[in-house]
mmCIF file of C-alpha atoms in Angstrom:
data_model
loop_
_atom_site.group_PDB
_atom_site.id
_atom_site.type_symbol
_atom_site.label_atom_id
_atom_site.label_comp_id
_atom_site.label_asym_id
_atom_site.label_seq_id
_atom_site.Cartn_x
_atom_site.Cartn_y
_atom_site.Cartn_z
ATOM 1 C CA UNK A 1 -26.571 -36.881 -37.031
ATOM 2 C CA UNK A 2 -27.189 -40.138 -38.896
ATOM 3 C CA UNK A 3 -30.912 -40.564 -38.231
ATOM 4 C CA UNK A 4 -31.142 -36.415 -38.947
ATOM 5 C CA UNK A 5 -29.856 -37.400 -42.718
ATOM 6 C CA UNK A 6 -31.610 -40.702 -42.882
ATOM 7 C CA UNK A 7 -34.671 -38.220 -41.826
ATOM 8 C CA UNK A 8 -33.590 -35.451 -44.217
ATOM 9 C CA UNK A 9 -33.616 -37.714 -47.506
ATOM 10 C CA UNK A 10 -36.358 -39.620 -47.001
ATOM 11 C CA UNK A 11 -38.470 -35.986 -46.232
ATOM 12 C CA UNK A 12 -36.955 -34.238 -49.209
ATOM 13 C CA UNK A 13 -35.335 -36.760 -51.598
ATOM 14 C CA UNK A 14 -38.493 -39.723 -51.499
ATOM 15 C CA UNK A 15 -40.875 -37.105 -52.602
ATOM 16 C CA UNK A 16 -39.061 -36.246 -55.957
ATOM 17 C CA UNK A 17 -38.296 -39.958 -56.582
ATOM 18 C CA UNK A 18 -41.394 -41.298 -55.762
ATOM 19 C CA UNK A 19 -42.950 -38.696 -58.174
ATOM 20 C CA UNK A 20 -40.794 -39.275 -60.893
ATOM 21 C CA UNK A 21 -41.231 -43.175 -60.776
ATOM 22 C CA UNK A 22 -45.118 -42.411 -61.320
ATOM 23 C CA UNK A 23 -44.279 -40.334 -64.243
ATOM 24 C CA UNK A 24 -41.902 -42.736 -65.745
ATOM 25 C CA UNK A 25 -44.132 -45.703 -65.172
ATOM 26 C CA UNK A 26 -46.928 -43.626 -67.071
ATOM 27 C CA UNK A 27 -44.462 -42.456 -69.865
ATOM 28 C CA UNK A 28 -43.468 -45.784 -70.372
ATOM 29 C CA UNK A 29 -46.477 -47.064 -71.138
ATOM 30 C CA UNK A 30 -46.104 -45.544 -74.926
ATOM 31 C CA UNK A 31 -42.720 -44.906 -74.940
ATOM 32 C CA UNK A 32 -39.106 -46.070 -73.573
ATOM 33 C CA UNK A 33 -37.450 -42.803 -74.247
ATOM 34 C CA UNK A 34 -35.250 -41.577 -71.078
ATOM 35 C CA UNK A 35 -34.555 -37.940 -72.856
ATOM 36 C CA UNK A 36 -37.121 -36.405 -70.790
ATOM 37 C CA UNK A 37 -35.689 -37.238 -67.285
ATOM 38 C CA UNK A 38 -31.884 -36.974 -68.258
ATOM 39 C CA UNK A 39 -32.914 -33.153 -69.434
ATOM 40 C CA UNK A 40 -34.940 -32.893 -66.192
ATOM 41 C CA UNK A 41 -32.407 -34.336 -64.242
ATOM 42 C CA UNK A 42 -29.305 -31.800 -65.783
ATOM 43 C CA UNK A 43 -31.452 -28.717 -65.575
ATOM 44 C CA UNK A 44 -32.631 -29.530 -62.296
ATOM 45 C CA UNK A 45 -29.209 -29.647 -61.019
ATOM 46 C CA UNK A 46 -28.037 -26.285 -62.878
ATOM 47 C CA UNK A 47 -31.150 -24.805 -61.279
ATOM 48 C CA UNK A 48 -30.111 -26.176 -57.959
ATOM 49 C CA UNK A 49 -26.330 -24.336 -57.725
ATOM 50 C CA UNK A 50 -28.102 -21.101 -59.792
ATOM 51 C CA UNK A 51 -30.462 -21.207 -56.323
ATOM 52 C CA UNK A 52 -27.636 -22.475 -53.860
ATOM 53 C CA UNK A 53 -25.251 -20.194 -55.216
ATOM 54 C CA UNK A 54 -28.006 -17.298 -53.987
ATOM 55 C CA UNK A 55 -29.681 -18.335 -51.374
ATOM 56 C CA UNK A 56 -28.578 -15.607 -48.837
ATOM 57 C CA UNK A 57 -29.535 -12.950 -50.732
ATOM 58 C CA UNK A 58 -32.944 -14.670 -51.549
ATOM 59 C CA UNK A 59 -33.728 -15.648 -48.483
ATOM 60 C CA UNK A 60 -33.956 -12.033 -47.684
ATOM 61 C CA UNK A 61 -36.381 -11.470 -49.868
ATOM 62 C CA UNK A 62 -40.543 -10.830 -48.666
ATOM 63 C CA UNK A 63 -38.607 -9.531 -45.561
ATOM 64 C CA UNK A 64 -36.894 -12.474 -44.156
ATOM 65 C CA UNK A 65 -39.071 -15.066 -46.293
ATOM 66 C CA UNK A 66 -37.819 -15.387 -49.534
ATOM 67 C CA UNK A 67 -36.692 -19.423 -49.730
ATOM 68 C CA UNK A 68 -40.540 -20.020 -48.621
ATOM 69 C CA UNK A 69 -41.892 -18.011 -50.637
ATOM 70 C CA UNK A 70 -39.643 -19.236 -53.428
ATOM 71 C CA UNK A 71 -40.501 -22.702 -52.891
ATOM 72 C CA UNK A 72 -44.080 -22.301 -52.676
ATOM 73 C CA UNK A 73 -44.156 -20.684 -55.879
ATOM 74 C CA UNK A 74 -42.245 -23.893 -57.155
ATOM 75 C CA UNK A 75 -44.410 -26.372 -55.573
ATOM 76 C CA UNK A 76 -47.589 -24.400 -57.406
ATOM 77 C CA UNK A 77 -45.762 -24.541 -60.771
ATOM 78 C CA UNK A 78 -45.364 -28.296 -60.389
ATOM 79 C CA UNK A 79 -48.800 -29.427 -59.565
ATOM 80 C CA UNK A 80 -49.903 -26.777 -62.976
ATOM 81 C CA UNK A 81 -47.417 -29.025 -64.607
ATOM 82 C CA UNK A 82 -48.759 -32.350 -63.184
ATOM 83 C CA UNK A 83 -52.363 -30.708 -64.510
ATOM 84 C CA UNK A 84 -51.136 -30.162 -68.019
ATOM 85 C CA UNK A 85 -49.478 -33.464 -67.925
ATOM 86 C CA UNK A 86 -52.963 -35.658 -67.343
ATOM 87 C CA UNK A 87 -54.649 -33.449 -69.987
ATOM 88 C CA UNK A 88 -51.800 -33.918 -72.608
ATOM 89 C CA UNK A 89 -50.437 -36.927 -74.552
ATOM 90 C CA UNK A 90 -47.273 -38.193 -75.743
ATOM 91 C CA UNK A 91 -44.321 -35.449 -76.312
ATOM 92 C CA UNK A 92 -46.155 -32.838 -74.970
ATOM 93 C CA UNK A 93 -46.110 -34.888 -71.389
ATOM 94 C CA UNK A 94 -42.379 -35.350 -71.901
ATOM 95 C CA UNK A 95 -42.006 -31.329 -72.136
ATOM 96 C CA UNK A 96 -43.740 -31.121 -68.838
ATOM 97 C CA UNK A 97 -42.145 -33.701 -67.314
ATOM 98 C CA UNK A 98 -38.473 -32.344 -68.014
ATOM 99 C CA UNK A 99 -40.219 -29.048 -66.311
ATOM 100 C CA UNK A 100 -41.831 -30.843 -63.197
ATOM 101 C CA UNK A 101 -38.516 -32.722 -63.016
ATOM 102 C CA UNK A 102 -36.267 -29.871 -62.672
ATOM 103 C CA UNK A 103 -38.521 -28.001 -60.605
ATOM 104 C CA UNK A 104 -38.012 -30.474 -58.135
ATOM 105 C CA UNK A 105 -34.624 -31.174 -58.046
ATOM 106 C CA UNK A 106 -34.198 -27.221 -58.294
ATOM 107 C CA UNK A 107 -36.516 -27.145 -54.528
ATOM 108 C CA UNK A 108 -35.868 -30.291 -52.920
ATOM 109 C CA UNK A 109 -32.438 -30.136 -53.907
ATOM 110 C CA UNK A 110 -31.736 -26.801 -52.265
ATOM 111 C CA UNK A 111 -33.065 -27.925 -48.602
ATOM 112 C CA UNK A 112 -30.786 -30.723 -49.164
ATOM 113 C CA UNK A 113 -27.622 -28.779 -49.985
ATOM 114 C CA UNK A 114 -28.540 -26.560 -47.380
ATOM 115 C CA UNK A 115 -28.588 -28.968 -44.435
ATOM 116 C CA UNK A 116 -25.365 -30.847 -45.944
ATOM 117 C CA UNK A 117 -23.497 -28.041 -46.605
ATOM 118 C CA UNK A 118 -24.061 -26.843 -42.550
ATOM 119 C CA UNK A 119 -22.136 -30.146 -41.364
ATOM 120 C CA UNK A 120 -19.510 -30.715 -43.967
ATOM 121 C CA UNK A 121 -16.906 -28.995 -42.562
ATOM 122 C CA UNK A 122 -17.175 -30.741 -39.378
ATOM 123 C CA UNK A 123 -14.871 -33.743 -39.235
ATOM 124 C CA UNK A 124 -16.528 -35.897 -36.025
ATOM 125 C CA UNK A 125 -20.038 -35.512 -38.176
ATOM 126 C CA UNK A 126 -18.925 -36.401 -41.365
ATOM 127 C CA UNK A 127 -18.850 -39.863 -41.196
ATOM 128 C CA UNK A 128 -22.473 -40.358 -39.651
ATOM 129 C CA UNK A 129 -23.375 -37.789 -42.480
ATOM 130 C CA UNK A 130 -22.336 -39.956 -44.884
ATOM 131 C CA UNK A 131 -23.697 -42.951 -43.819
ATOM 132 C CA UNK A 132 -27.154 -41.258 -42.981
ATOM 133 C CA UNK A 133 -27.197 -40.085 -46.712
ATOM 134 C CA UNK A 134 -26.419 -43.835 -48.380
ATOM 135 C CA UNK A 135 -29.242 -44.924 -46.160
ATOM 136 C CA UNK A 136 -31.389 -42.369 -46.414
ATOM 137 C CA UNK A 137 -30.742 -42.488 -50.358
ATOM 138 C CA UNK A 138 -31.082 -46.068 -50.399
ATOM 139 C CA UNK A 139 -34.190 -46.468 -48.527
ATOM 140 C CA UNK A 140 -36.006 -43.740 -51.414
ATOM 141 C CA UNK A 141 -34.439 -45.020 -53.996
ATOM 142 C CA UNK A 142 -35.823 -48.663 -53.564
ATOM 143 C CA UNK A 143 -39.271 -47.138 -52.519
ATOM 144 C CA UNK A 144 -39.842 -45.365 -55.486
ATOM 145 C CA UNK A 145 -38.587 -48.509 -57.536
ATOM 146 C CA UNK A 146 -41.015 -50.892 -55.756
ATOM 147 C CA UNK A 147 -43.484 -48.171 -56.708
ATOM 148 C CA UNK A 148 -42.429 -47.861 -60.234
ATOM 149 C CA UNK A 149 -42.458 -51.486 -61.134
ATOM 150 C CA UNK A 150 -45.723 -52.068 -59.012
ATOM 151 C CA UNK A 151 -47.375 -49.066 -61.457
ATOM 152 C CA UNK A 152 -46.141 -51.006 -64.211
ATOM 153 C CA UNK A 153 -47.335 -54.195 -63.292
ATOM 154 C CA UNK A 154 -49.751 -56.851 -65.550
ATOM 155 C CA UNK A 155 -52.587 -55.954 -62.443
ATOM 156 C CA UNK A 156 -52.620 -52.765 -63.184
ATOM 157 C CA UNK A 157 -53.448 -53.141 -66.766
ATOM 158 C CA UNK A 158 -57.168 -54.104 -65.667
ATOM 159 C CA UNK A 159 -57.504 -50.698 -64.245
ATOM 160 C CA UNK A 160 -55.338 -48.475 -66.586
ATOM 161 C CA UNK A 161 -56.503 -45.051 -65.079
ATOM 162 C CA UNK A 162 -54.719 -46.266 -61.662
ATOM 163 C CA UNK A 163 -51.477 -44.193 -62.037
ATOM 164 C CA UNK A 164 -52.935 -41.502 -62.980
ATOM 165 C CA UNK A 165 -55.135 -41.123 -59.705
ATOM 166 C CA UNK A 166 -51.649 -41.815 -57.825
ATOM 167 C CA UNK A 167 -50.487 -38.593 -59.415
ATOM 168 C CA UNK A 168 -53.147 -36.887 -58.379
ATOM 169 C CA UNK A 169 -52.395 -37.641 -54.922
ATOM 170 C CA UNK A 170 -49.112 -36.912 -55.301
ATOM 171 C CA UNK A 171 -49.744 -33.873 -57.113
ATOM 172 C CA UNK A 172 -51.915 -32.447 -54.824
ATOM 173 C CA UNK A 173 -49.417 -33.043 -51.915
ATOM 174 C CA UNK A 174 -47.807 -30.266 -54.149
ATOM 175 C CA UNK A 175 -50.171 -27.779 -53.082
ATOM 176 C CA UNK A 176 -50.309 -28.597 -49.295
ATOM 177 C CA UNK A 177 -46.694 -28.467 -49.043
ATOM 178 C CA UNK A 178 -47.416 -24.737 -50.827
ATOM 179 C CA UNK A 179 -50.379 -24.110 -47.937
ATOM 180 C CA UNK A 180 -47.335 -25.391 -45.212
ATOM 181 C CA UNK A 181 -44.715 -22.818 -46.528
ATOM 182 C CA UNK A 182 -47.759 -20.004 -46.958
ATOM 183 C CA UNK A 183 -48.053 -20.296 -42.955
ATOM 184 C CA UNK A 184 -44.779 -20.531 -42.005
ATOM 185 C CA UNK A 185 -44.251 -17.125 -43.237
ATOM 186 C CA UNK A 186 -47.561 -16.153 -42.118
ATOM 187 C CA UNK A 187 -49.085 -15.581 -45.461
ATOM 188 C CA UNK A 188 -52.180 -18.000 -44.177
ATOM 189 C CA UNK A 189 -53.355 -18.445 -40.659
ATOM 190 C CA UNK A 190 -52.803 -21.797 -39.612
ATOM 191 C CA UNK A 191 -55.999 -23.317 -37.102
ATOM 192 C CA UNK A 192 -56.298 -25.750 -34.005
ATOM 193 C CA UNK A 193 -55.822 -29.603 -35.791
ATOM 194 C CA UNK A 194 -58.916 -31.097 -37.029
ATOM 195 C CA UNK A 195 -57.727 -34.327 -35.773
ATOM 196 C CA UNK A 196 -54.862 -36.381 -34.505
ATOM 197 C CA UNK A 197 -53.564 -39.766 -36.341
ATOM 198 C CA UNK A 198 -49.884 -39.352 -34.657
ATOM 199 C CA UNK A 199 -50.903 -42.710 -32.694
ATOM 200 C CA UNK A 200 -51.799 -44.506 -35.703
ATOM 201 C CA UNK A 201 -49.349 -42.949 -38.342
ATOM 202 C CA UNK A 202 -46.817 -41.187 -37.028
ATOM 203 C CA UNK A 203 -45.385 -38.471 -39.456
ATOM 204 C CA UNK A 204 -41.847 -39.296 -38.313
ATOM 205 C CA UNK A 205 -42.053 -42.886 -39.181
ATOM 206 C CA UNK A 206 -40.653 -44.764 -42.438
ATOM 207 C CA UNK A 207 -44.548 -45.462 -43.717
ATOM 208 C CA UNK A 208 -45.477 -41.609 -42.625
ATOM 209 C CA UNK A 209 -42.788 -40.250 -44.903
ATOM 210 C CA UNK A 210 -44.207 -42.355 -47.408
ATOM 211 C CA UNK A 211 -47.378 -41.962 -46.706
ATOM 212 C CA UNK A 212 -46.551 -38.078 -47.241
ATOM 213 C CA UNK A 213 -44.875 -38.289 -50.474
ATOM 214 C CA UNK A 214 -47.461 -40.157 -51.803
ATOM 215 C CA UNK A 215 -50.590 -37.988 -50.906
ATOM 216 C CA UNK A 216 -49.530 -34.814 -48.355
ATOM 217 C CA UNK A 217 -50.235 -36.763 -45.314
ATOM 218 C CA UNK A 218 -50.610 -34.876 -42.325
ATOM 219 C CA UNK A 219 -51.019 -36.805 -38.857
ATOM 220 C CA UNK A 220 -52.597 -33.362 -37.268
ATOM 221 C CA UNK A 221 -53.813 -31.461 -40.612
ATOM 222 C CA UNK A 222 -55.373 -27.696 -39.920
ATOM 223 C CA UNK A 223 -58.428 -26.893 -41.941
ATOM 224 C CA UNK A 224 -57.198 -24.678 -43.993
ATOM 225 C CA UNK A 225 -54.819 -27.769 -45.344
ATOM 226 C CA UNK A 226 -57.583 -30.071 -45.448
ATOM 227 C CA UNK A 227 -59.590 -27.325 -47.498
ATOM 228 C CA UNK A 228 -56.832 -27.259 -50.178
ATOM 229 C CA UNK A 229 -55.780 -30.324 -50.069
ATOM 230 C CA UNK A 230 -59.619 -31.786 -51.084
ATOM 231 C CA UNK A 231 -60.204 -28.789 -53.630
ATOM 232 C CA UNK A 232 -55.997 -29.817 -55.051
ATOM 233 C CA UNK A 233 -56.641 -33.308 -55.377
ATOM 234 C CA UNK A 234 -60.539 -33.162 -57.076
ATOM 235 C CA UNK A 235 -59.233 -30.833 -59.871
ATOM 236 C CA UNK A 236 -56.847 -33.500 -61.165
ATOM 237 C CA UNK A 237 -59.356 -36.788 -60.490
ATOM 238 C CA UNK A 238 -62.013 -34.162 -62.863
ATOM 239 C CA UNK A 239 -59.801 -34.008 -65.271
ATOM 240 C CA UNK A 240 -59.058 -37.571 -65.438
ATOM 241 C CA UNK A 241 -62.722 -38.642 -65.543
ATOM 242 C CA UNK A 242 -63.336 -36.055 -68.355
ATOM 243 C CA UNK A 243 -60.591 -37.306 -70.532
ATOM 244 C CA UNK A 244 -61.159 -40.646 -69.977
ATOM 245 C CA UNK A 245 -65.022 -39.838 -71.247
ATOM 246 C CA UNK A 246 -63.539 -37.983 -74.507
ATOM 247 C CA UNK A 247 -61.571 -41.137 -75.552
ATOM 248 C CA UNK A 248 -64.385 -43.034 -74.576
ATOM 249 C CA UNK A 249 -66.464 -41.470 -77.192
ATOM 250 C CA UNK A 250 -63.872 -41.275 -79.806
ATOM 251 C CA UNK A 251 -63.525 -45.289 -79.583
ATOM 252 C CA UNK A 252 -67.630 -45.923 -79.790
ATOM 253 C CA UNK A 253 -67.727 -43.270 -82.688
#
C-alpha cells in the first residue's frame, strides 16, 4: 500500500508540479505576481469535486469510457493552452496559465481522489496510505522545486529560450498521455513496441517518473505514440524559433 501511493503521486501529482514550476519559473522572469496560480490552484480544486462528485455517471459515458475520454479531452486542452502560452506575453500567459493550472488539478486530481478514496475506509491501510502520500508528496514537491530554481538559475540566463523548450517537452507529454487514454478505450490501435529501454530506464523507477513528466517517456513506446509525440513536440519548438525571429527583428529595426 505505501509504495502503491508513493507510486500514485509521483505518476499523477509530479506531472502537474513539475509543469507548474516551469511556468512559474518563466512567469517570473517579468513578473512576481502569484494571482495566476492561487486562481489556478482554487478552480482546479472546485473542478476536481464538480468531476469527483460525478464520476459514476461519467464514467458511463462513450459506453463504459467516459473518464478516458474526459481526460483526453483535458490533456488536449492543456497542451492548446501551453501553445497559446509560448506565443503570448505577459497577462495574457497568466490567463492561460490559471486555465492549464486548473485543468490539471481538475484531471490529475480526480485519479488521485479516486485511488484514495478506494482505501480510506479501511483502517489496517490507512496508515501506510498516509505515509505513502507525505512521501510520495514530498519526493514531487522537492523535484519540481529543484527544477524551478534550476530554470531560474544565473546559467540559464546565457540561453534564455531554455525553459521554454522544457515546456515543450512537457507539453507534448500532454498529447501522448491523450494518444495512451485514446487506446485504452480503443479509439487508436495501439502496435508491437518500437523498442525497449526498460533495462536502461525503467518506467517504474524514481528517474522514469521523472523522466515522464518531463517529456512523455515511454520505455516501450508504440508508433503511433512516437508519431504524435514528434509531430506534439515540433509544433511548440516552431513556434518558439518563429517568435524568437520576430523579436529578433524588432530589436535590429
Amino acid at each position: 500500500m505505501l509504495i502503491n501511493a508513493v507510486i500514485l503521486f509521483l505518476r499523477d501529482a509530479l506531472p502537474v508540479l513539475v509543469l507548474i514550476s516551469i511556468l512559474a519559473a518563466i512567469i517570473y522572469r517579468h513578473s512576481d505576481s502569484t494571482l495566476w496560480l492561487t486562481k489556478g490552484l482554487a478552480l482546479g480544486l472546485l473542478g476536481l469535486i464538480i468531476q469527483a462528485s460525478f464520476i459514476n455517471p461519467i464514467s458511463d459515458w462513450f459506453d463504459g469510457f467516459g473518464f478516458e475520454m474526459i481526460t483526453t479531452l483535458s490533456h488536449l486542452l492543456v497542451y492548446c493552452a501551453l501553445l497559446g502560452f509560448i506565443l503570448c506575453r505577459n497577462e495574457n500567459r497568466m490567463k492561460l496559465a490559471v486555465v492549464i493550472v486548473a485543468l490539471l488539478i481538475t484531471t490529475s486530481g480526480t485519479n488521485v481522489y479516486i485511488y484514495l478514496n478506494g482505501f480510506w475506509s479501511d483502517p489496517h491501510a490507512l496508515d501506510a496510505l498516509l505515509v505513502g502520500t507525505a512521501l510520495g508528496l514530498g519526493i514531487s514537491l522537492s523535484l519540481a522545486v529543484l527544477l524551478y530554481y534550476a530554470l531560474r538559475s544565473e546559467l540559464i540566463d546565457s540561453v534564455p529560450q531554455l525553459p521554454m523548450i522544457v515546456l515543450s517537452l512537457a507539453a507534448a507529454r500532454q498529447v501522448t498521455e491523450a494518444v495512451y487514454f485514446l487506446i485504452q478505450a480503443d479509439w487508436l490501435q495501439a502496435s508491437t513496441p518500437l523498442w525497449n529501454t526498460s533495462a536502461i530506464l525503467s518506467d517504474s523507477s524514481e528517474f522514469g517518473h521523472l523522466f515522464n513528466a518531463l517529456t512523455g517517456y515511454e520505455a516501450s513506446p508504440s508508433t503511433i505514440q512516437v508519431v504524435f509525440h514528434l509531430i506534439a513536440l515540433g509544433s511548440p519548438l516552431l513556434l518558439i524559433y518563429k517568435t524568437r525571429h520576430v523579436n529578433l527583428k524588432e530589436v535590429t529595426s
